[in-house]
């Protein structure tokens, strides 16, 4: 099928336009129609993304299914997929129906709510598939607007504070990323991602960027740290999670923060080798601090949403650790940790949202002994908690083990402290389950609470199947991404070697011929070509 990537990207936006133009009213029927159309659109988008997988050739590290059209000036509308972007595309399309399902209880301005969700899906997919740096920037940063509106309009009592805190950090990220993209464009003479990264791999990032290298890498790291909610740039996430409705919390924690992980994998790994020689210990320390800080903060939280937010900060620390490790095993682990956290976080947030719908609270002190009245909830909650803390047999375990073993070459202290994060995760997971589910049911308000209903079970059962399937058979994912992650790791090593070879000639950046850039579509280790 021609233009498959554009179809999967813009189908949600088409559904949003249909909602905006043709759906009238805000009565019960109109609300139900808006929800159904959004669910059908996100489901159809997932089906089309499966078609991308069937046409994807894992052994090829080139960007595949490439689409390229002239856009503005020297910029182009360029889309393509490799093993890394395929993971993020599939994660987004697979989870968006769950986001819509988790938002089923929204009953005010439903049409507008669903339009914003669909617009976010289009922007995320455009960012993950973009082969032009400016297109990536526009799509990734445009996510700010609908997310801000979702928090500010449909959030809780402190929604405006949460929304503006998110917007402030997001605008800082926007400014940093725009400056970095502009510097890259100026230095290389192109925004073509394939040509730029191929040149960096062949000649070395310092030869490509010259004196601007340090500024570019610092700006990229800062921009993606905010998006990833990496400590200390995480401060927007806990309050946003506490105030946002359930569907938006799933969107934030399971989907949108992964933009930061994608940016690090796409740009930091192929460009970061020279910087790691100088900043490596400090960056590893930053990732480890995120793991330990997030875990310890989760351990003392009294609000379920805030607890899960800080647990997410810790998990994103593992992702950053894998990216910085830059070996194939570490990069595989980072990708696996992204997927594992997204699945477990989505499941836990749906369950916490179910409790909030019943009790109108997410304070841990208002629960306890739920196993008595909610045995199905107790079992499902346990599975997701165990997945979140990395129990063997779950996807979370595979990701953490790959990251910890993959970063060992960088230093035993990095691997040991990373593994310590598992102990902290086990502590907050056990505490969470004991206080919410275990024990005696003593609160009168809980004695009539009902167990999970059909809609909630429909949402969580596929997520359970995913976390167990990937935990038992990680090759389902690793076989798809293996050649690409191996190429990324090789790119990092090649760039490091190129810097060694050209260490005496870093003042004059190379300049990519724009005519060559117009046809370059390959991943940075595969050379140029379709």
Short mmCIF file of C-alpha atoms in Angstrom, two decimals, residues 55-502:
data_model
loop_
_atom_site.label_atom_id
_atom_site.label_comp_id
_atom_site.label_asym_id
_atom_site.label_seq_id
_atom_site.Cartn_x
_atom_site.Cartn_y
_atom_site.Cartn_z
CA UNK A 55 5.85 -5.04 5.45
CA UNK A 56 8.82 -4.27 7.69
CA UNK A 57 12.09 -6.10 6.99
CA UNK A 58 13.90 -6.52 10.34
CA UNK A 59 17.22 -7.43 8.74
CA UNK A 60 17.42 -4.06 6.98
CA UNK A 61 18.72 -1.09 8.94
CA UNK A 62 17.67 1.41 6.27
CA UNK A 63 14.60 3.52 6.85
CA UNK A 64 11.74 1.72 5.12
CA UNK A 65 8.41 2.70 3.51
CA UNK A 66 9.96 6.12 2.88
CA UNK A 67 7.77 9.02 1.76
CA UNK A 68 9.31 12.35 0.76
CA UNK A 69 7.77 15.56 -0.60
CA UNK A 70 9.02 19.13 -0.80
CA UNK A 71 7.65 21.15 2.10
CA UNK A 72 8.96 24.66 2.84
CA UNK A 73 12.26 26.09 1.53
CA UNK A 74 14.90 23.37 2.02
CA UNK A 75 12.63 21.45 4.41
CA UNK A 76 10.76 18.34 3.36
CA UNK A 77 7.85 16.22 4.48
CA UNK A 78 9.85 13.02 4.96
CA UNK A 79 8.57 9.92 6.72
CA UNK A 80 10.22 6.54 7.27
CA UNK A 81 10.41 3.71 9.77
CA UNK A 82 13.23 1.64 11.22
CA UNK A 83 13.34 -0.77 14.16
CA UNK A 84 13.44 1.96 16.80
CA UNK A 85 10.62 4.08 15.39
CA UNK A 86 8.55 0.93 14.76
CA UNK A 87 8.54 0.19 18.49
CA UNK A 88 7.27 3.66 19.34
CA UNK A 89 4.68 3.63 16.55
CA UNK A 90 3.29 0.27 17.64
CA UNK A 91 3.33 1.31 21.30
CA UNK A 92 1.36 4.46 20.50
CA UNK A 93 -1.23 2.84 18.24
CA UNK A 94 -1.66 -0.14 20.57
CA UNK A 95 -2.21 2.00 23.69
CA UNK A 96 -4.41 4.78 22.28
CA UNK A 97 -7.56 2.59 22.27
CA UNK A 98 -6.88 1.98 25.97
CA UNK A 99 -6.53 5.72 26.51
CA UNK A 100 -9.95 6.23 24.91
CA UNK A 101 -11.40 3.36 26.94
CA UNK A 102 -9.97 4.78 30.17
CA UNK A 103 -11.60 8.12 29.33
CA UNK A 104 -15.04 6.53 28.87
CA UNK A 105 -16.28 8.07 32.14
CA UNK A 106 -15.68 11.63 30.89
CA UNK A 107 -19.13 13.25 30.61
CA UNK A 108 -18.46 16.92 29.87
CA UNK A 109 -17.43 18.32 26.47
CA UNK A 110 -16.78 14.78 25.34
CA UNK A 111 -16.45 15.69 21.66
CA UNK A 112 -13.68 18.18 22.35
CA UNK A 113 -11.94 15.73 24.67
CA UNK A 114 -11.85 13.03 22.00
CA UNK A 115 -10.75 15.48 19.31
CA UNK A 116 -7.74 16.41 21.44
CA UNK A 117 -6.84 12.76 22.06
CA UNK A 118 -6.98 12.00 18.33
CA UNK A 119 -4.90 15.07 17.48
CA UNK A 120 -2.25 13.96 19.99
CA UNK A 121 -2.05 10.53 18.37
CA UNK A 122 -1.42 12.09 14.96
CA UNK A 123 1.28 14.37 16.36
CA UNK A 124 3.03 11.54 18.19
CA UNK A 125 3.06 9.32 15.13
CA UNK A 126 4.34 12.17 12.97
CA UNK A 127 7.19 12.75 15.43
CA UNK A 128 8.14 9.06 15.58
CA UNK A 129 8.12 8.69 11.78
CA UNK A 130 9.66 12.02 10.77
CA UNK A 131 12.91 11.92 8.80
CA UNK A 132 13.22 15.70 8.74
CA UNK A 133 14.46 17.34 11.93
CA UNK A 134 12.15 20.32 11.60
CA UNK A 135 9.13 18.08 10.99
CA UNK A 136 10.11 16.12 14.09
CA UNK A 137 10.37 19.35 16.08
CA UNK A 138 6.99 20.69 14.91
CA UNK A 139 5.15 17.44 15.64
CA UNK A 140 6.82 16.77 18.99
CA UNK A 141 6.31 20.27 20.33
CA UNK A 142 2.76 20.69 19.05
CA UNK A 143 1.74 17.97 21.53
CA UNK A 144 2.06 20.69 24.19
CA UNK A 145 -1.17 22.43 23.18
CA UNK A 146 -3.71 19.56 23.39
CA UNK A 147 -2.10 18.10 26.53
CA UNK A 148 -2.28 21.51 28.23
CA UNK A 149 -5.96 21.82 27.32
CA UNK A 150 -6.78 18.30 28.53
CA UNK A 151 -5.29 19.04 31.95
CA UNK A 152 -6.57 22.62 32.25
CA UNK A 153 -10.18 21.87 31.23
CA UNK A 154 -10.87 18.35 32.50
CA UNK A 155 -8.50 18.15 35.48
CA UNK A 156 -9.18 18.37 39.20
CA UNK A 157 -9.37 21.28 41.60
CA UNK A 158 -5.75 22.35 41.02
CA UNK A 159 -5.82 21.70 37.29
CA UNK A 160 -4.70 25.17 36.22
CA UNK A 161 -1.61 25.06 38.42
CA UNK A 162 -0.73 21.62 37.06
CA UNK A 163 -1.40 22.68 33.47
CA UNK A 164 0.71 25.83 33.66
CA UNK A 165 3.57 24.00 35.38
CA UNK A 166 3.50 21.48 32.55
CA UNK A 167 3.34 24.27 29.96
CA UNK A 168 6.27 26.14 31.51
CA UNK A 169 8.57 23.12 31.43
CA UNK A 170 7.31 22.16 27.97
CA UNK A 171 8.10 25.64 26.63
CA UNK A 172 11.62 25.41 28.05
CA UNK A 173 11.96 22.07 26.27
CA UNK A 174 10.59 23.64 23.09
CA UNK A 175 13.11 26.47 23.17
CA UNK A 176 16.00 24.08 23.82
CA UNK A 177 15.02 21.70 21.03
CA UNK A 178 14.41 24.50 18.52
CA UNK A 179 17.82 25.97 19.24
CA UNK A 180 19.49 22.56 18.91
CA UNK A 181 17.71 21.81 15.62
CA UNK A 182 18.66 25.25 14.27
CA UNK A 183 22.30 24.74 15.21
CA UNK A 184 22.29 21.30 13.58
CA UNK A 185 20.73 22.75 10.44
CA UNK A 186 23.23 25.61 10.32
CA UNK A 187 26.24 23.38 10.88
CA UNK A 188 25.30 20.57 8.51
CA UNK A 189 23.32 22.51 5.91
CA UNK A 190 20.41 20.05 6.02
CA UNK A 191 17.61 18.87 8.26
CA UNK A 192 17.53 15.46 6.62
CA UNK A 193 17.95 13.09 9.54
CA UNK A 194 19.35 10.20 7.53
CA UNK A 195 21.98 12.34 5.79
CA UNK A 196 22.92 14.16 8.97
CA UNK A 197 23.38 11.04 11.09
CA UNK A 198 25.19 9.21 8.31
CA UNK A 199 27.64 12.10 8.08
CA UNK A 200 28.08 12.07 11.86
CA UNK A 201 28.82 8.34 11.79
CA UNK A 202 31.28 8.63 8.93
CA UNK A 203 33.16 11.77 9.94
CA UNK A 204 32.44 12.06 13.65
CA UNK A 205 29.98 14.37 15.45
CA UNK A 206 32.71 16.91 16.27
CA UNK A 207 33.66 17.17 12.61
CA UNK A 208 29.99 17.71 11.82
CA UNK A 209 29.23 20.30 14.51
CA UNK A 210 32.61 21.77 15.39
CA UNK A 211 32.55 24.31 18.22
CA UNK A 212 28.77 24.02 18.46
CA UNK A 213 28.91 20.38 19.58
CA UNK A 214 28.72 21.00 23.34
CA UNK A 215 25.83 23.44 23.02
CA UNK A 216 23.85 21.13 20.72
CA UNK A 217 24.24 18.09 22.96
CA UNK A 218 23.42 20.02 26.13
CA UNK A 219 20.29 21.45 24.52
CA UNK A 220 19.17 18.05 23.22
CA UNK A 221 19.71 16.46 26.61
CA UNK A 222 17.78 19.20 28.37
CA UNK A 223 14.88 19.11 25.92
CA UNK A 224 14.47 15.35 26.03
CA UNK A 225 14.97 15.17 29.81
CA UNK A 226 11.88 17.35 30.26
CA UNK A 227 9.83 15.20 27.90
CA UNK A 228 11.07 12.01 29.58
CA UNK A 229 10.31 13.44 33.04
CA UNK A 230 13.89 12.62 33.99
CA UNK A 231 15.03 13.93 37.37
CA UNK A 232 15.39 16.85 38.05
CA UNK A 233 13.26 17.91 35.05
CA UNK A 234 10.38 15.72 36.27
CA UNK A 235 8.63 18.34 38.40
CA UNK A 236 5.67 18.77 36.03
CA UNK A 237 4.65 15.10 36.08
CA UNK A 238 3.42 14.31 39.64
CA UNK A 239 0.98 17.22 39.83
CA UNK A 240 -0.22 16.67 36.27
CA UNK A 241 -0.88 13.01 37.06
CA UNK A 242 -2.70 13.89 40.27
CA UNK A 243 -4.99 16.41 38.56
CA UNK A 244 -5.64 14.88 35.13
CA UNK A 245 -8.56 12.52 34.41
CA UNK A 246 -7.74 8.83 34.08
CA UNK A 247 -7.47 8.75 30.28
CA UNK A 248 -5.02 11.65 30.32
CA UNK A 249 -2.90 10.08 33.06
CA UNK A 250 -2.56 6.96 30.89
CA UNK A 251 -1.68 9.17 27.93
CA UNK A 252 0.94 11.12 29.86
CA UNK A 253 2.69 8.28 31.65
CA UNK A 254 2.39 5.51 29.08
CA UNK A 255 2.66 7.42 25.79
CA UNK A 256 3.73 11.07 25.63
CA UNK A 257 6.76 10.88 27.95
CA UNK A 258 8.17 8.33 25.52
CA UNK A 259 8.91 11.22 23.14
CA UNK A 260 11.92 11.92 25.32
CA UNK A 261 13.14 8.33 25.07
CA UNK A 262 12.72 8.38 21.29
CA UNK A 263 14.63 11.64 20.96
CA UNK A 264 17.53 10.31 23.00
CA UNK A 265 17.71 7.12 20.96
CA UNK A 266 17.34 8.88 17.62
CA UNK A 267 19.78 11.76 18.22
CA UNK A 268 21.79 11.30 21.41
CA UNK A 269 23.17 7.82 20.68
CA UNK A 270 24.58 8.59 17.19
CA UNK A 271 25.86 12.02 18.26
CA UNK A 272 26.85 11.50 21.88
CA UNK A 273 30.10 9.52 21.73
CA UNK A 274 32.51 12.48 22.14
CA UNK A 275 30.44 13.92 24.97
CA UNK A 276 30.43 10.65 26.89
CA UNK A 277 34.20 10.77 27.18
CA UNK A 278 33.91 14.02 29.13
CA UNK A 279 30.45 13.90 30.71
CA UNK A 280 29.90 10.15 30.99
CA UNK A 281 30.26 9.76 34.79
CA UNK A 282 28.02 12.76 35.45
CA UNK A 283 25.32 11.58 33.05
CA UNK A 284 25.36 8.08 34.50
CA UNK A 285 25.08 9.63 37.95
CA UNK A 286 22.08 11.66 36.74
CA UNK A 287 20.31 8.53 35.45
CA UNK A 288 21.07 6.64 38.67
CA UNK A 289 19.81 9.56 40.73
CA UNK A 290 16.54 9.44 38.78
CA UNK A 291 16.20 5.71 39.52
CA UNK A 292 16.88 6.05 43.24
CA UNK A 293 15.14 9.40 43.76
CA UNK A 294 12.01 8.27 41.93
CA UNK A 295 11.88 5.01 43.86
CA UNK A 296 12.42 6.63 47.26
CA UNK A 297 9.84 9.33 46.55
CA UNK A 298 7.34 6.66 45.47
CA UNK A 299 8.01 4.89 48.75
CA UNK A 300 6.72 7.82 50.84
CA UNK A 301 3.78 9.00 48.73
CA UNK A 302 0.26 8.99 50.18
CA UNK A 303 -1.51 9.61 46.87
CA UNK A 304 -1.78 6.77 44.36
CA UNK A 305 -1.37 8.95 41.29
CA UNK A 306 1.69 10.69 42.67
CA UNK A 307 3.17 7.35 43.68
CA UNK A 308 2.80 6.04 40.14
CA UNK A 309 4.25 9.28 38.76
CA UNK A 310 7.41 8.93 40.85
CA UNK A 311 7.62 5.23 39.99
CA UNK A 312 7.57 6.35 36.36
CA UNK A 313 10.44 8.77 37.04
CA UNK A 314 12.46 5.82 38.36
CA UNK A 315 11.62 3.70 35.31
CA UNK A 316 12.59 6.48 32.95
CA UNK A 317 15.91 6.58 34.80
CA UNK A 318 16.46 2.99 33.65
CA UNK A 319 15.63 4.06 30.10
CA UNK A 320 18.18 6.89 30.28
CA UNK A 321 20.74 4.48 31.75
CA UNK A 322 20.29 2.14 28.79
CA UNK A 323 20.60 4.98 26.29
CA UNK A 324 23.82 6.19 27.91
CA UNK A 325 25.22 2.66 27.95
CA UNK A 326 25.01 2.68 24.14
CA UNK A 327 25.78 -1.04 23.76
CA UNK A 328 23.34 -3.17 21.81
CA UNK A 329 22.21 -4.87 25.02
CA UNK A 330 21.73 -1.57 26.83
CA UNK A 331 19.78 -0.03 23.93
CA UNK A 332 17.62 -3.15 23.66
CA UNK A 333 17.01 -2.81 27.39
CA UNK A 334 16.07 0.86 27.08
CA UNK A 335 13.53 0.05 24.36
CA UNK A 336 12.18 -2.88 26.34
CA UNK A 337 11.93 -0.75 29.49
CA UNK A 338 9.94 1.85 27.53
CA UNK A 339 7.42 -0.76 26.41
CA UNK A 340 7.27 -2.58 29.75
CA UNK A 341 6.68 0.61 31.71
CA UNK A 342 4.03 1.79 29.26
CA UNK A 343 2.05 -1.46 29.63
CA UNK A 344 2.34 -1.68 33.42
CA UNK A 345 1.66 2.03 33.92
CA UNK A 346 -1.42 1.90 31.68
CA UNK A 347 -2.78 -1.06 33.63
CA UNK A 348 -2.12 0.45 37.05
CA UNK A 349 -3.54 3.84 36.09
CA UNK A 350 -6.71 2.25 34.72
CA UNK A 351 -7.11 0.38 38.01
CA UNK A 352 -6.44 3.47 40.12
CA UNK A 353 -8.92 5.35 37.95
CA UNK A 354 -11.47 2.64 38.69
CA UNK A 355 -10.93 3.20 42.41
CA UNK A 356 -11.25 6.97 41.98
CA UNK A 357 -14.55 6.49 40.12
CA UNK A 358 -15.88 4.45 43.05
CA UNK A 359 -14.48 6.33 46.06
CA UNK A 360 -13.75 9.80 44.61
CA UNK A 361 -10.27 9.67 46.13
CA UNK A 362 -6.77 8.44 45.37
CA UNK A 363 -5.43 8.85 48.91
CA UNK A 364 -3.93 5.56 50.07
CA UNK A 365 -5.33 6.03 53.59
CA UNK A 366 -8.85 5.68 52.18
CA UNK A 367 -8.22 2.11 51.07
CA UNK A 368 -7.15 -1.19 52.55
CA UNK A 369 -8.53 -4.71 52.52
CA UNK A 370 -9.95 -4.42 49.00
CA UNK A 371 -9.28 -8.12 48.44
CA UNK A 372 -12.38 -8.83 50.50
CA UNK A 373 -14.78 -7.02 48.17
CA UNK A 374 -12.70 -6.88 44.96
CA UNK A 375 -10.92 -10.23 44.48
CA UNK A 376 -10.56 -9.81 40.71
CA UNK A 377 -9.13 -6.33 41.21
CA UNK A 378 -6.70 -7.77 43.78
CA UNK A 379 -5.33 -10.34 41.33
CA UNK A 380 -5.04 -7.94 38.41
CA UNK A 381 -3.48 -5.24 40.58
CA UNK A 382 -0.88 -7.73 41.82
CA UNK A 383 0.12 -8.69 38.26
CA UNK A 384 0.70 -5.08 37.25
CA UNK A 385 2.56 -4.24 40.46
CA UNK A 386 4.85 -7.22 39.91
CA UNK A 387 5.35 -6.14 36.31
CA UNK A 388 6.18 -2.61 37.41
CA UNK A 389 8.84 -3.74 39.88
CA UNK A 390 10.42 -6.16 37.40
CA UNK A 391 9.46 -9.63 38.61
CA UNK A 392 10.92 -12.44 36.43
CA UNK A 393 8.39 -13.54 33.86
CA UNK A 394 7.18 -10.01 33.17
CA UNK A 395 8.30 -7.51 30.53
CA UNK A 396 9.69 -5.21 33.21
CA UNK A 397 12.24 -7.82 34.28
CA UNK A 398 13.61 -8.22 30.75
CA UNK A 399 14.08 -4.47 30.30
CA UNK A 400 15.87 -3.93 33.61
CA UNK A 401 18.15 -6.95 33.23
CA UNK A 402 19.17 -5.91 29.72
CA UNK A 403 19.90 -2.37 30.88
CA UNK A 404 21.89 -3.39 33.96
CA UNK A 405 24.00 -5.97 32.12
CA UNK A 406 24.35 -3.69 29.09
CA UNK A 407 25.86 -0.82 31.08
CA UNK A 408 28.34 -3.04 32.94
CA UNK A 409 31.15 -2.18 30.47
CA UNK A 410 30.74 1.46 31.50
CA UNK A 411 31.59 0.54 35.09
CA UNK A 412 30.59 -2.01 37.70
CA UNK A 413 29.41 0.81 39.98
CA UNK A 414 26.83 1.87 37.39
CA UNK A 415 25.40 -1.64 37.09
CA UNK A 416 25.38 -2.24 40.86
CA UNK A 417 23.62 1.03 41.69
CA UNK A 418 21.17 0.42 38.84
CA UNK A 419 20.36 -3.01 40.26
CA UNK A 420 19.81 -1.37 43.65
CA UNK A 421 16.92 0.45 42.07
CA UNK A 422 15.15 -2.91 41.78
CA UNK A 423 15.24 -3.29 45.56
CA UNK A 424 13.72 0.16 46.01
CA UNK A 425 11.04 -0.69 43.43
CA UNK A 426 10.22 -3.90 45.31
CA UNK A 427 9.87 -1.88 48.52
CA UNK A 428 7.37 0.62 47.16
CA UNK A 429 5.49 -2.07 45.23
CA UNK A 430 5.03 -4.25 48.32
CA UNK A 431 4.04 -1.25 50.43
CA UNK A 432 1.52 -0.15 47.81
CA UNK A 433 -0.12 -3.57 47.56
CA UNK A 434 -0.20 -4.14 51.31
CA UNK A 435 -1.84 -0.81 52.10
CA UNK A 436 -4.38 -0.80 49.26
CA UNK A 437 -5.36 -4.43 48.77
CA UNK A 438 -4.23 -6.62 51.67
CA UNK A 439 -5.45 -6.70 55.26
CA UNK A 440 -8.90 -6.37 56.76
CA UNK A 441 -11.68 -4.28 55.27
CA UNK A 442 -12.45 -1.84 58.07
CA UNK A 443 -13.69 1.30 56.30
CA UNK A 444 -17.45 1.50 56.02
CA UNK A 445 -17.27 3.31 52.66
CA UNK A 446 -15.56 0.27 51.12
CA UNK A 447 -17.94 -2.41 52.34
CA UNK A 448 -20.26 -1.93 49.37
CA UNK A 449 -17.58 -1.27 46.75
CA UNK A 450 -18.02 -3.29 43.56
CA UNK A 451 -15.37 -5.26 41.70
CA UNK A 452 -14.11 -4.48 38.22
CA UNK A 453 -16.85 -4.23 35.61
CA UNK A 454 -16.83 -5.55 32.05
CA UNK A 455 -15.39 -2.38 30.51
CA UNK A 456 -12.52 -2.26 32.98
CA UNK A 457 -11.74 -5.95 32.52
CA UNK A 458 -11.77 -5.49 28.76
CA UNK A 459 -9.13 -2.81 29.18
CA UNK A 460 -6.78 -4.63 31.57
CA UNK A 461 -6.84 -8.23 30.29
CA UNK A 462 -5.01 -7.48 27.00
CA UNK A 463 -2.42 -5.50 28.95
CA UNK A 464 -1.85 -8.47 31.25
CA UNK A 465 -1.41 -10.70 28.21
CA UNK A 466 1.14 -8.27 26.74
CA UNK A 467 3.26 -7.93 29.87
CA UNK A 468 3.37 -11.71 30.35
CA UNK A 469 3.94 -12.50 26.66
CA UNK A 470 6.89 -10.10 26.39
CA UNK A 471 8.27 -11.31 29.71
CA UNK A 472 8.18 -14.95 28.65
CA UNK A 473 9.09 -14.48 24.97
CA UNK A 474 11.09 -11.22 24.65
CA UNK A 475 12.20 -12.31 21.19
CA UNK A 476 8.79 -11.18 19.93
CA UNK A 477 10.17 -7.65 20.15
CA UNK A 478 13.94 -8.13 20.16
CA UNK A 479 13.96 -9.93 16.81
CA UNK A 480 12.29 -6.90 15.21
CA UNK A 481 14.59 -4.28 16.68
CA UNK A 482 17.84 -6.24 16.98
CA UNK A 483 19.50 -5.23 13.70
CA UNK A 484 18.60 -1.56 14.22
CA UNK A 485 19.85 -1.44 17.81
CA UNK A 486 23.02 -3.25 16.77
CA UNK A 487 23.50 -0.60 14.09
CA UNK A 488 22.93 2.18 16.63
CA UNK A 489 25.52 0.70 18.97
CA UNK A 490 27.93 0.36 16.05
CA UNK A 491 27.25 3.99 15.12
CA UNK A 492 28.22 5.08 18.62
CA UNK A 493 31.47 3.10 18.44
CA UNK A 494 32.23 4.34 14.93
CA UNK A 495 31.63 7.95 15.95
CA UNK A 496 33.95 7.52 18.91
CA UNK A 497 36.63 6.11 16.63
CA UNK A 498 36.11 8.91 14.12
CA UNK A 499 36.75 11.43 16.87
CA UNK A 500 39.97 9.68 17.75
CA UNK A 501 41.06 9.82 14.10
CA UNK A 502 40.16 13.49 13.64
#
